[in-house]
PDB file of C-alpha atoms in Angstrom:
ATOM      1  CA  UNK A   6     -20.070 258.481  22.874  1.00 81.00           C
ATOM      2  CA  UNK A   7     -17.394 256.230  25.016  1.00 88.00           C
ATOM      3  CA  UNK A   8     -19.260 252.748  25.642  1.00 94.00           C
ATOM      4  CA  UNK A   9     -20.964 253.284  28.933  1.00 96.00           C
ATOM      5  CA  UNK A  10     -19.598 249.812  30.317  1.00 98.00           C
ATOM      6  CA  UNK A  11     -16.531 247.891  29.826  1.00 98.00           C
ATOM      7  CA  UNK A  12     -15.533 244.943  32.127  1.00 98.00           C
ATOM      8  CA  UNK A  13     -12.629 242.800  32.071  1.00 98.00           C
ATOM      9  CA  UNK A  14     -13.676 239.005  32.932  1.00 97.00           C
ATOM     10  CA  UNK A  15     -12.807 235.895  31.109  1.00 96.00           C
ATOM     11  CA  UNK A  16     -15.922 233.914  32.222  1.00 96.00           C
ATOM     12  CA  UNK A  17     -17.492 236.014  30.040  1.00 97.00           C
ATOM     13  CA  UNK A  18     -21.599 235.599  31.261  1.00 97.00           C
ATOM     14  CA  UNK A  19     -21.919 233.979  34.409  1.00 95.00           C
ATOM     15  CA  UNK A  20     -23.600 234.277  37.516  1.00 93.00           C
ATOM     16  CA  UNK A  21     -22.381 237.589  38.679  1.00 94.00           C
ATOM     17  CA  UNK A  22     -22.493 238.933  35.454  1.00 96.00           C
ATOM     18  CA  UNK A  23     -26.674 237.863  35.053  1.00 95.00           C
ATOM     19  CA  UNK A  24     -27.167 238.769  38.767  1.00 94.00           C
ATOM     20  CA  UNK A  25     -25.074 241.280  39.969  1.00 94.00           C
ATOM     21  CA  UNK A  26     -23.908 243.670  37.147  1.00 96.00           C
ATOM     22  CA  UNK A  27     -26.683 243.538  34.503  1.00 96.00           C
ATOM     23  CA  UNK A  28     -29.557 244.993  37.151  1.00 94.00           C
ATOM     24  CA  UNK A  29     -26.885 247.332  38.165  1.00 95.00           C
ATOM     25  CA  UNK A  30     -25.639 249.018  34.771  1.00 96.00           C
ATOM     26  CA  UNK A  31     -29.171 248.281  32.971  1.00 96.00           C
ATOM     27  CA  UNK A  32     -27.744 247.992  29.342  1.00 97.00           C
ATOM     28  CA  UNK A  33     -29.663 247.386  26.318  1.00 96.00           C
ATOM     29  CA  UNK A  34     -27.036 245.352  25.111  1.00 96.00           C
ATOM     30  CA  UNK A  35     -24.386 242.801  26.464  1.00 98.00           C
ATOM     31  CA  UNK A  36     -21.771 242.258  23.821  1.00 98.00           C
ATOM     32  CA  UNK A  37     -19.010 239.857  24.250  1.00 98.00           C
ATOM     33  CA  UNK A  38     -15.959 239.992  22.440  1.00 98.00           C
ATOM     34  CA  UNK A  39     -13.341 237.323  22.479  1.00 98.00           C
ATOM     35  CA  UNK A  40     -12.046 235.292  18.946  1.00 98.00           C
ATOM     36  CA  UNK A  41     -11.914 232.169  21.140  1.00 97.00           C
ATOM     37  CA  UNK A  42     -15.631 231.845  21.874  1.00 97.00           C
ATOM     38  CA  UNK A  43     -16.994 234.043  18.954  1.00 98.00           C
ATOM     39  CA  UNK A  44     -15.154 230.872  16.589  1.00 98.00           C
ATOM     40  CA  UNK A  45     -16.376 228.439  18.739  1.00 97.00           C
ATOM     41  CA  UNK A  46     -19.834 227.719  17.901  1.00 97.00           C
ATOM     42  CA  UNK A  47     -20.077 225.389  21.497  1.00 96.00           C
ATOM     43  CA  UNK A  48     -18.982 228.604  23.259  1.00 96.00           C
ATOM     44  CA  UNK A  49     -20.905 230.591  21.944  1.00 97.00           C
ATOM     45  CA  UNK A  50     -24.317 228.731  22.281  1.00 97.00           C
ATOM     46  CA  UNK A  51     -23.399 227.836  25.967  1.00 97.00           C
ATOM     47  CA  UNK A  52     -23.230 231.306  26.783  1.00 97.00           C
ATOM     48  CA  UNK A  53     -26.177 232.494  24.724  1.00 96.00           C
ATOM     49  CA  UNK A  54     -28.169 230.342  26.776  1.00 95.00           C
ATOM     50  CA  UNK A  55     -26.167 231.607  30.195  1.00 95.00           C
ATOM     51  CA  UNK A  56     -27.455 234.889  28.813  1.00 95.00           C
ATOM     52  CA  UNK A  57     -30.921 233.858  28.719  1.00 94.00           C
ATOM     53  CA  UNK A  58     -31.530 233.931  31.814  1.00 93.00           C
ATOM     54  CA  UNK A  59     -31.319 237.636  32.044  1.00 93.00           C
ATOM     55  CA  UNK A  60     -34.649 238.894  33.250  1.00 86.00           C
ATOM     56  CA  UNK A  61     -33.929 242.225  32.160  1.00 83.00           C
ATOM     57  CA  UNK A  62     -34.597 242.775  28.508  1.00 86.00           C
ATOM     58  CA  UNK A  63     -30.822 242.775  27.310  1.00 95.00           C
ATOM     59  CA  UNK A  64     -29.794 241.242  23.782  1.00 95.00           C
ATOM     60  CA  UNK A  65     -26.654 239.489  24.034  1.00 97.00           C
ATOM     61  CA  UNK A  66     -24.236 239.462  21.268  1.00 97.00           C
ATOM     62  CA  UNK A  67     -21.169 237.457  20.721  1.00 98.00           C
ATOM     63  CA  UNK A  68     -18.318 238.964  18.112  1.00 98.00           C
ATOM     64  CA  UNK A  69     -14.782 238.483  16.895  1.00 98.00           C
ATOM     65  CA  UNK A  70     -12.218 240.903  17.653  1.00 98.00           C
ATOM     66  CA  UNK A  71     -12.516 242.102  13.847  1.00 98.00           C
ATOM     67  CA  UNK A  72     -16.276 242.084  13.789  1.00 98.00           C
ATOM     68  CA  UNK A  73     -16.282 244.528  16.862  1.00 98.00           C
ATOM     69  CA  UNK A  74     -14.384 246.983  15.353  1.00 97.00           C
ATOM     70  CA  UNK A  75     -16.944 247.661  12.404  1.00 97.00           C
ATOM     71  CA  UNK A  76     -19.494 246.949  14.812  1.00 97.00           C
ATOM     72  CA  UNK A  77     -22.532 249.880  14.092  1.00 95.00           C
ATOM     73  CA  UNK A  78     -23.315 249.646  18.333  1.00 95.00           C
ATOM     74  CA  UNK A  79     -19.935 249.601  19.734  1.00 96.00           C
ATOM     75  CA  UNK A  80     -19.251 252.426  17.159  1.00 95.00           C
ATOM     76  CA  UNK A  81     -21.531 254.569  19.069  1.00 92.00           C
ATOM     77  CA  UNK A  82     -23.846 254.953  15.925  1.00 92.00           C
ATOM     78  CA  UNK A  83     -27.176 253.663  17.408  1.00 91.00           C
ATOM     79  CA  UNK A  84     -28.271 254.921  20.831  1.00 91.00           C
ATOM     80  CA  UNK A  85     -27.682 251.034  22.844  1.00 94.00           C
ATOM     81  CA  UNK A  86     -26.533 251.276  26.153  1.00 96.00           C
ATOM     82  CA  UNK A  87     -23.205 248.691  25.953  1.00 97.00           C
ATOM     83  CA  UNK A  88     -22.362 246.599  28.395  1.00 98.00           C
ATOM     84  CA  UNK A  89     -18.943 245.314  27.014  1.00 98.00           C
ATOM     85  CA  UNK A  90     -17.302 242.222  28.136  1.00 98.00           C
ATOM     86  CA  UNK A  91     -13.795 241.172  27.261  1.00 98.00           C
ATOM     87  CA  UNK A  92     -11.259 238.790  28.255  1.00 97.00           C
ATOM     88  CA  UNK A  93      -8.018 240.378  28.593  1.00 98.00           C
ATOM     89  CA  UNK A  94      -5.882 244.551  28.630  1.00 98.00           C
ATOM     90  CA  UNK A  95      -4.635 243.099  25.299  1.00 98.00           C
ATOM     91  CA  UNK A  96      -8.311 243.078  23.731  1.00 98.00           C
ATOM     92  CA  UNK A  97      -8.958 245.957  25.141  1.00 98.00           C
ATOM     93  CA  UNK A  98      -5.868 247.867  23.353  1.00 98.00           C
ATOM     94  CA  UNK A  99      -6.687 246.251  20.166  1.00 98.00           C
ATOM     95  CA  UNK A 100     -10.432 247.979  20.417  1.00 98.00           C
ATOM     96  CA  UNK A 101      -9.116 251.253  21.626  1.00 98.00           C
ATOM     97  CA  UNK A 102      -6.835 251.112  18.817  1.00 98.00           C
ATOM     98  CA  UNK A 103      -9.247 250.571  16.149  1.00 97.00           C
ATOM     99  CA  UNK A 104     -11.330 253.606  17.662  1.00 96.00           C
ATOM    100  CA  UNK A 105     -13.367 251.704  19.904  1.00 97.00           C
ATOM    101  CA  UNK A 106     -14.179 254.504  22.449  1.00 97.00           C
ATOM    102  CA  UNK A 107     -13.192 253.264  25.963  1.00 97.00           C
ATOM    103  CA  UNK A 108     -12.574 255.262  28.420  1.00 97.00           C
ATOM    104  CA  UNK A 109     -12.967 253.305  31.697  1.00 98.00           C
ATOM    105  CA  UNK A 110     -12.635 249.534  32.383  1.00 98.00           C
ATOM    106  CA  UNK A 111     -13.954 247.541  35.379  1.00 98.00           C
ATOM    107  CA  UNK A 112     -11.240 245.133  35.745  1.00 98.00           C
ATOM    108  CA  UNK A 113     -12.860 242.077  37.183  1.00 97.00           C
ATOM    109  CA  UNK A 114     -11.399 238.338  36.607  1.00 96.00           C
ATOM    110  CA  UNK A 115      -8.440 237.089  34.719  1.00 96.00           C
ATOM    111  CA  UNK A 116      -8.675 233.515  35.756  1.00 93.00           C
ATOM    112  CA  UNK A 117      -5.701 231.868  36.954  1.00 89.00           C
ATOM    113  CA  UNK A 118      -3.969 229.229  34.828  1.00 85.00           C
ATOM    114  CA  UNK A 119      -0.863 227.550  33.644  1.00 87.00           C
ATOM    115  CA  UNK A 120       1.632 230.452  32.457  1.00 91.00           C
ATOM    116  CA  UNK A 121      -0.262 233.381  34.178  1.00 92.00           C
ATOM    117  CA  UNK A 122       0.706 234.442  38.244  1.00 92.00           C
ATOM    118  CA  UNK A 123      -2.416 235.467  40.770  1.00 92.00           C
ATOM    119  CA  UNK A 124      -1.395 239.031  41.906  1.00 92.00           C
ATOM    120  CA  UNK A 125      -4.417 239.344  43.622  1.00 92.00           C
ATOM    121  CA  UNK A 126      -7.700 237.397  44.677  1.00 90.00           C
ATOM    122  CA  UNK A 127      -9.017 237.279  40.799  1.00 94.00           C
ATOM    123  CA  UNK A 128      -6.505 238.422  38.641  1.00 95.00           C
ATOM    124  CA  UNK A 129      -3.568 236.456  37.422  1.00 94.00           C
ATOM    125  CA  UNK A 130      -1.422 237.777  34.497  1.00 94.00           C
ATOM    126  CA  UNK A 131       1.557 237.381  32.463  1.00 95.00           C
ATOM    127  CA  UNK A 132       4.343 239.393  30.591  1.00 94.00           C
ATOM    128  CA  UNK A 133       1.524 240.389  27.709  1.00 96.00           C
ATOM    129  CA  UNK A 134      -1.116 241.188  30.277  1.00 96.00           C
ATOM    130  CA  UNK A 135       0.905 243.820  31.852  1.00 95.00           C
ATOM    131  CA  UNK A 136       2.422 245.286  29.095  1.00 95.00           C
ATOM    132  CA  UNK A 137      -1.364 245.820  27.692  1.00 97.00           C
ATOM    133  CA  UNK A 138      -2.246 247.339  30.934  1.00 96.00           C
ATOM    134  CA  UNK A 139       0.931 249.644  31.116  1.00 95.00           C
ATOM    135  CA  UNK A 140       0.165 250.562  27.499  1.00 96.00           C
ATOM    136  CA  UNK A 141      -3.539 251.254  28.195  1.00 97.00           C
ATOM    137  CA  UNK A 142      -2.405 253.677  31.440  1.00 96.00           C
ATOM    138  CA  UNK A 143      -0.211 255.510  29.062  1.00 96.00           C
ATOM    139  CA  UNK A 144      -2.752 256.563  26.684  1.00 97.00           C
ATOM    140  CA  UNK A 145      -4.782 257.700  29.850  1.00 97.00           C
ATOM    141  CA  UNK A 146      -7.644 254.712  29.703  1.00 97.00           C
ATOM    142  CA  UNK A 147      -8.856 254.523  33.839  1.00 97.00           C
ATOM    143  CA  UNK A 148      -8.475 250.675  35.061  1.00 97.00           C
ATOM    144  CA  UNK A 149     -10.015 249.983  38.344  1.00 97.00           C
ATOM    145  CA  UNK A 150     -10.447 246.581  39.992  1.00 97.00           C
ATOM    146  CA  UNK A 151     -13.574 245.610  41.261  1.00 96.00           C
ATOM    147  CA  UNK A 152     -14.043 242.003  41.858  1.00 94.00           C
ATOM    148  CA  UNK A 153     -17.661 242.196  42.522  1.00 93.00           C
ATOM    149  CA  UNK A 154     -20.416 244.610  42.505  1.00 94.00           C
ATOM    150  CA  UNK A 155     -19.986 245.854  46.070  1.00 93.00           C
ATOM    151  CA  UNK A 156     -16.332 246.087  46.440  1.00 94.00           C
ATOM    152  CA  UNK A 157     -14.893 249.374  46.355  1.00 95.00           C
ATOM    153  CA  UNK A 158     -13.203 250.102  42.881  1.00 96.00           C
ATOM    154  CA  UNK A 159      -9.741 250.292  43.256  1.00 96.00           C
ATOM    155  CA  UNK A 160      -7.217 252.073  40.463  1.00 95.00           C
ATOM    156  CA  UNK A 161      -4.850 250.176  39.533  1.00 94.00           C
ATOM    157  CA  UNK A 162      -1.916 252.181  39.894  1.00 91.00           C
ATOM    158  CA  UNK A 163      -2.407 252.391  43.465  1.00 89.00           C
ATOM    159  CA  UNK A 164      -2.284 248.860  43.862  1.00 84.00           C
ATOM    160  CA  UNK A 165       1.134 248.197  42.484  1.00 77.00           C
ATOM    161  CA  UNK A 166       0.455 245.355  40.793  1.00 76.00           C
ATOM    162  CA  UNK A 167       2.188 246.313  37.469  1.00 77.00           C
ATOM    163  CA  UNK A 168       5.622 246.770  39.170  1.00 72.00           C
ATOM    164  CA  UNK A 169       6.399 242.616  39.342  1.00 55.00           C
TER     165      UNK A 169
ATOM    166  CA  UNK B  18     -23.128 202.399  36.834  1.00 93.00           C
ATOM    167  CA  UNK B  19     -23.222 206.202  36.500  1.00 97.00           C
ATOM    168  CA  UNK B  20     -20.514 208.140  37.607  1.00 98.00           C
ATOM    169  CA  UNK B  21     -21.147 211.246  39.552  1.00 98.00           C
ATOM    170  CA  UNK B  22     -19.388 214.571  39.664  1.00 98.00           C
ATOM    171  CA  UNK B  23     -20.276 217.519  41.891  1.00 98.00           C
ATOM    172  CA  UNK B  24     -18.830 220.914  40.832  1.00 98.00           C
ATOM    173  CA  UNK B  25     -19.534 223.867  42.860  1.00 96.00           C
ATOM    174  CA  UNK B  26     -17.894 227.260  43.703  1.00 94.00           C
ATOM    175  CA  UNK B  27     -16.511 227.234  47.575  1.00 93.00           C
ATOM    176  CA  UNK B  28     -16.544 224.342  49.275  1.00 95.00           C
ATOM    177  CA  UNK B  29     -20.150 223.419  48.331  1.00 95.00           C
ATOM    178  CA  UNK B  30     -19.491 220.345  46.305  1.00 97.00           C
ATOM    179  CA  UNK B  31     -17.049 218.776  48.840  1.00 96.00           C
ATOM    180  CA  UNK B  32     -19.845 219.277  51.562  1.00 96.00           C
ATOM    181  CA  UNK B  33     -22.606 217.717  49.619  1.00 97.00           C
ATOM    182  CA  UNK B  34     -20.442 214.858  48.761  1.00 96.00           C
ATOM    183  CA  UNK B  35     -19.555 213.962  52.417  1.00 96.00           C
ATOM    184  CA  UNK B  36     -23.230 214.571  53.659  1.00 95.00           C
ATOM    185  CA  UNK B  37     -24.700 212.357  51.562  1.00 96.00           C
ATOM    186  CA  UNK B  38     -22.349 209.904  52.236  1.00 95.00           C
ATOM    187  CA  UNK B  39     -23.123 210.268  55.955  1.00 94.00           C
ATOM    188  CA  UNK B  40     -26.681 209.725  55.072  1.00 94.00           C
ATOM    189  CA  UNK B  41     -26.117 206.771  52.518  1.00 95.00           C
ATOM    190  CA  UNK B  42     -22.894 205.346  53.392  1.00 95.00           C
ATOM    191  CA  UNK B  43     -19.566 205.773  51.134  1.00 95.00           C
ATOM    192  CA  UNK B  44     -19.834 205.513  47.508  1.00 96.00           C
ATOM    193  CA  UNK B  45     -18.077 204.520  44.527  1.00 95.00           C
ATOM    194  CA  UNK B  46     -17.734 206.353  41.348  1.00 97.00           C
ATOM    195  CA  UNK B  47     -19.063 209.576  43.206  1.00 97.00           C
ATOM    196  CA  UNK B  48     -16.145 213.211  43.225  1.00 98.00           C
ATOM    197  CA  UNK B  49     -16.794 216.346  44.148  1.00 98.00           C
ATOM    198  CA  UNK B  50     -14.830 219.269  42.574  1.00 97.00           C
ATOM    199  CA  UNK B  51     -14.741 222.381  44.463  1.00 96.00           C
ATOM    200  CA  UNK B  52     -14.148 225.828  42.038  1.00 94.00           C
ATOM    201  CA  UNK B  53     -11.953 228.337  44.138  1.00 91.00           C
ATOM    202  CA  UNK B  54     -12.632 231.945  43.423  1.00 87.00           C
ATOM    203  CA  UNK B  55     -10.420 232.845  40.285  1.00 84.00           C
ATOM    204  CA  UNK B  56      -9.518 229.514  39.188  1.00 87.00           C
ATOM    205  CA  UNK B  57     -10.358 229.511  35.374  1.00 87.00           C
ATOM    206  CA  UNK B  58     -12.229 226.850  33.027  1.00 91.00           C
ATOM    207  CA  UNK B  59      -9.214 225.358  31.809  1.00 92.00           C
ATOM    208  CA  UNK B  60      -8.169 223.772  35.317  1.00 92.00           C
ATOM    209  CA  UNK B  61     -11.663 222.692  36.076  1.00 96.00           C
ATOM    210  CA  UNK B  62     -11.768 221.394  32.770  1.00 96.00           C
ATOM    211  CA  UNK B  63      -8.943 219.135  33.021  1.00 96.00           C
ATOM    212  CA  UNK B  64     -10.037 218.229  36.372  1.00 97.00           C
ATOM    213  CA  UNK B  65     -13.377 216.504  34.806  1.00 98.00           C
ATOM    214  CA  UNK B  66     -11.052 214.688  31.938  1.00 97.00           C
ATOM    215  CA  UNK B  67      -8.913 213.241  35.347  1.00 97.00           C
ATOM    216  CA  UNK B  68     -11.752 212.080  37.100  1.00 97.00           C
ATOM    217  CA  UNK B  69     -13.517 210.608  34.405  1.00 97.00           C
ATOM    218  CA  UNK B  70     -10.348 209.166  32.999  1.00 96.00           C
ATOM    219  CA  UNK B  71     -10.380 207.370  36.519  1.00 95.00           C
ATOM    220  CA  UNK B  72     -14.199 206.415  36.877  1.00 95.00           C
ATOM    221  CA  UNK B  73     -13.902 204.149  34.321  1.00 86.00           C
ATOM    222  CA  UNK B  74     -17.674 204.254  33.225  1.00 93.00           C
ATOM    223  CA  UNK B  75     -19.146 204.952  30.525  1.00 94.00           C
ATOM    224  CA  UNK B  76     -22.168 207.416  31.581  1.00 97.00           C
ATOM    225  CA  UNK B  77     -21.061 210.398  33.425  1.00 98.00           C
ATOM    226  CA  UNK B  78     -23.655 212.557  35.507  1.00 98.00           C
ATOM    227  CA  UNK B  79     -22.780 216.019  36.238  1.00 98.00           C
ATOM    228  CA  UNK B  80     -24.572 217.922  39.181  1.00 98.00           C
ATOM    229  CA  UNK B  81     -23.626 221.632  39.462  1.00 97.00           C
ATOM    230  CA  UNK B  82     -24.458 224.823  41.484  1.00 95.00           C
ATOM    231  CA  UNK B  83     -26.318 227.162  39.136  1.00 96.00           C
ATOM    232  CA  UNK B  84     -27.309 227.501  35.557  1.00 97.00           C
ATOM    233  CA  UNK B  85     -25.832 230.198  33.492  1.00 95.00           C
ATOM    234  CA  UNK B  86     -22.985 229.667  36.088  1.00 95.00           C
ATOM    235  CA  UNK B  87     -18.842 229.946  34.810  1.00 95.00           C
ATOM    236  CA  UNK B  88     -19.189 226.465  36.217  1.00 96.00           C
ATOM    237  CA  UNK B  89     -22.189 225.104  34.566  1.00 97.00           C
ATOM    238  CA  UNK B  90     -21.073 226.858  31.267  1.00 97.00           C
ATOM    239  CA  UNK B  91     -17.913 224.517  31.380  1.00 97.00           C
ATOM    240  CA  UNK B  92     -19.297 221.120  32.570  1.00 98.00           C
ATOM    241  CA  UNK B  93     -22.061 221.815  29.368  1.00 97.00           C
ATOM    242  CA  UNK B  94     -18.857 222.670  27.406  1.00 97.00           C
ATOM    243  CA  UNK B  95     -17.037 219.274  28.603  1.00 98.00           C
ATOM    244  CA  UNK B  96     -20.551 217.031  28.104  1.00 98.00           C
ATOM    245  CA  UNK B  97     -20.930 218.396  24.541  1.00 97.00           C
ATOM    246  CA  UNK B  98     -17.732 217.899  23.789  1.00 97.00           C
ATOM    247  CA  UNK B  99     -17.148 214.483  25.790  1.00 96.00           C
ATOM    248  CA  UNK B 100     -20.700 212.935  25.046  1.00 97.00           C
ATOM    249  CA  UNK B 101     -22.474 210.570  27.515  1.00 97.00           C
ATOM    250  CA  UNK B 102     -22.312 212.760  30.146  1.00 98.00           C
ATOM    251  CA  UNK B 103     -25.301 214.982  31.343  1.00 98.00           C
ATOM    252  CA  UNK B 104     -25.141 217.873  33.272  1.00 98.00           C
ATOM    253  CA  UNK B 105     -28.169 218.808  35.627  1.00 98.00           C
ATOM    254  CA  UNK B 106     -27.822 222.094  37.554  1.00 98.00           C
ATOM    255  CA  UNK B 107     -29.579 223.905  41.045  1.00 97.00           C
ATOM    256  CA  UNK B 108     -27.478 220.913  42.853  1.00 97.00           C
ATOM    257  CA  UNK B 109     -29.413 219.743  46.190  1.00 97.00           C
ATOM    258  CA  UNK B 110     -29.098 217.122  48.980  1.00 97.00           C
ATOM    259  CA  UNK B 111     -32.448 214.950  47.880  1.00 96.00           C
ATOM    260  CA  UNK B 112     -31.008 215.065  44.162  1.00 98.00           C
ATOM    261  CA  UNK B 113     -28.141 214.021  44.702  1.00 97.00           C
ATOM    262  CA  UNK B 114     -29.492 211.085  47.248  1.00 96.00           C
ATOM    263  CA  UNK B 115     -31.950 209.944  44.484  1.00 97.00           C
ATOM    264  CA  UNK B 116     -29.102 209.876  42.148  1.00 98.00           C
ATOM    265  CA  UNK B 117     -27.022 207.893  44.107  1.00 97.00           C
ATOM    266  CA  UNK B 118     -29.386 205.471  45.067  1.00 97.00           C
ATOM    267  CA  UNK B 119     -30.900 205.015  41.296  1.00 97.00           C
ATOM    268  CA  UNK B 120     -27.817 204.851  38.841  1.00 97.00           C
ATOM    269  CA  UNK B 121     -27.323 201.300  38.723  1.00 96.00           C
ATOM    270  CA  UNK B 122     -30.986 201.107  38.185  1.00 97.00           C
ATOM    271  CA  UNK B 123     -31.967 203.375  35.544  1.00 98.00           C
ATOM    272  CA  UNK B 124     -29.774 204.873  32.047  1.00 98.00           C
ATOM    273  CA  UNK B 125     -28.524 208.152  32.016  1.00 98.00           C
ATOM    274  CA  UNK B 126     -31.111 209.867  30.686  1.00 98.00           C
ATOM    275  CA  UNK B 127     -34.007 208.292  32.805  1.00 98.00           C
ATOM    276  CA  UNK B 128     -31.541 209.381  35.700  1.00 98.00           C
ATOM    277  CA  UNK B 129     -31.736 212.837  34.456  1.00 98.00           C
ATOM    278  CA  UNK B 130     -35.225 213.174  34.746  1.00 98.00           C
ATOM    279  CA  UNK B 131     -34.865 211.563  38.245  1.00 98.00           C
ATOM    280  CA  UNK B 132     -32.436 214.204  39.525  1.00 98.00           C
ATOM    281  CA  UNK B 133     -34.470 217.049  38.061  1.00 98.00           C
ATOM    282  CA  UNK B 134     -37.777 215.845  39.579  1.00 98.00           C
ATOM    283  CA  UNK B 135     -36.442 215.587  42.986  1.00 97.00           C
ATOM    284  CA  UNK B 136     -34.464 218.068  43.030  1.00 97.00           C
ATOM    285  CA  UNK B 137     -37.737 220.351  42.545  1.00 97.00           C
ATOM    286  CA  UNK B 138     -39.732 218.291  44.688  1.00 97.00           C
ATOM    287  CA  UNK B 139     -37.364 218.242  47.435  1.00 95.00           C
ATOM    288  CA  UNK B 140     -38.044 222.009  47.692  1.00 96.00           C
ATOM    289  CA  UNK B 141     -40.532 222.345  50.228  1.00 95.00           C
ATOM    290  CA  UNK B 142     -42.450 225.528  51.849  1.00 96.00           C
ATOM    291  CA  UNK B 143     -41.843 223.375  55.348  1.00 94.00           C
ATOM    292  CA  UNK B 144     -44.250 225.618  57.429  1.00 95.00           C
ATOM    293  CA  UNK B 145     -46.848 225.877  54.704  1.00 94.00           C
ATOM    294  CA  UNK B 146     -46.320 221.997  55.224  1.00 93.00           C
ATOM    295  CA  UNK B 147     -46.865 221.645  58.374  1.00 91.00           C
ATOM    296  CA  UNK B 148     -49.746 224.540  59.074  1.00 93.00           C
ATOM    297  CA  UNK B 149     -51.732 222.761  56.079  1.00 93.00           C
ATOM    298  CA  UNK B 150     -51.905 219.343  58.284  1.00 88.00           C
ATOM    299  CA  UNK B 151     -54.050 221.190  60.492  1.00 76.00           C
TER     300      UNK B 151
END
């Protein structure tokens, strides 16, 4: 069974993730996957505790790229509803790659910094970025962006953002 | 002295900062960082390391917007990492007044009691208030 949520955003849990998603998609799980936070015990506590205030009855998990991939939940083999959180396309490949079953991805924030150019309101990217997202296209993956929970999802390929 | 830093998404820092200021006159040591919609931890990060760099004091008080908050997350991230420096969050204009006018009185963490105490005290059911005086 594809994962029934997976969201794009480099904050990772924050307000609009606690508030605005979560009551929306009513997982059973949040699980977070990113190397930089997962290694970063810091990180990883401050957003456990972000997490916590959750109201809904959601466990919140934080894994490595690696431990993901052998992950019993995100492999579909226990009946969780997943509400998966990444950081970046390239993440995203590397999942789908190792037979992480993704189908669609809610492409929220990629925040803007040093090295990466906005292309629109909350996404900034760089040469890796959109080779990840031309490469996820190609193998048929649906990327729409959706900045928050009321905007209209938008497909990617309509909004020409790959071409730059 | 404690310094003072207001984060907050939008504009909401910057406005809190010059209110009080009308209220209490212009301080020193006090900056208010405003978080622009898609601007990620890293710049807001390095923007606390400049203005503490220039503060000059020792103790650092962070006030920001909302707990659990990309915001918050990253001024607990910078205070754990930094030390001295506590972060108190659901930012409001009596908070930040009794802050301002007890940081050269009181240590940092006496000051965050302070700001959490009036910041929940300075939330008021106005009418309830009012109806109850009879």
């Amino acid at each position: 069974m594809p994962i029934d949520f997976t969201r794009i955003d480099d904050r990772f849990i924050h307000a609009q993730v606690i508030w605005g998603w979560t009551p929306l998609i009513k997982p059973t799980q949040i699980v977070v996957v990113n190397d930089k936070i997962a290694s970063n015990e810091n990180l990883k506590k401050i957003l456990l505790i972000a997490g916590e205030q959750i109201k809904e009855k959601v466990k919140v998990r934080i894994l490595s790229l690696k431990e993901a991939i052998i992950d019993p939940s995100l492999n579909g083999k226990d009946q969780e509803k997943i509400f998966l959180i990444l950081g970046s396309p390239s993440d995203a490949l590397f999942l789908i790659k190792n037979n992480i079953d993704i189908k669609k991805i809610s492409l929220g924030c990629i925040s803007e910094c040093p090295g990466k150019r906005r292309i629109l309101e909350t996404i900034s990217i760089d040469d890796e970025d959109i080779r990840a997202f031309r490469e996820l296209i190609e193998m048929g993956i649906e990327i729409k962006y959706q900045a928050t929970p009321s905007d209209k999802p938008t497909d990617i390929r309509v909004l020409n953002i790959l071409n730059s | 002295m404690t310094g003072i830093i207001i984060v907050g998404h939008g504009n909401l820092a910057l406005d809190l900062v010059e209110v009080s200021e009308r209220i209490l006159g212009k301080q020193e040591n006090l900056s208010a960082v405003s978080v622009q919609v898609g601007e990620s931890d890293k710049i807001l990060y390095q923007k606390l390391e400049n203005i503490v760099e220039v503060m000059k004091t020792d103790d650092i008080m962070i006030l920001s917007d909302i707990f659990g908050g990309s915001i918050a997350n990253t001024c607990l991230y910078f205070a754990k990492l930094r030390g001295h420096v506590s972060v108190i969050t659901g930012f409001n204009l009596p908070m930040l007044i009794k802050v301002l006018t007890y940081r050269d009185k009181v240590n940092l963490e006496e000051l965050a009691s302070l700001a959490c105490e009036s910041g929940k005290n300075g939330i008021i059911d106005a009418c309830k208030t009012y109806d109850e005086k009879g």
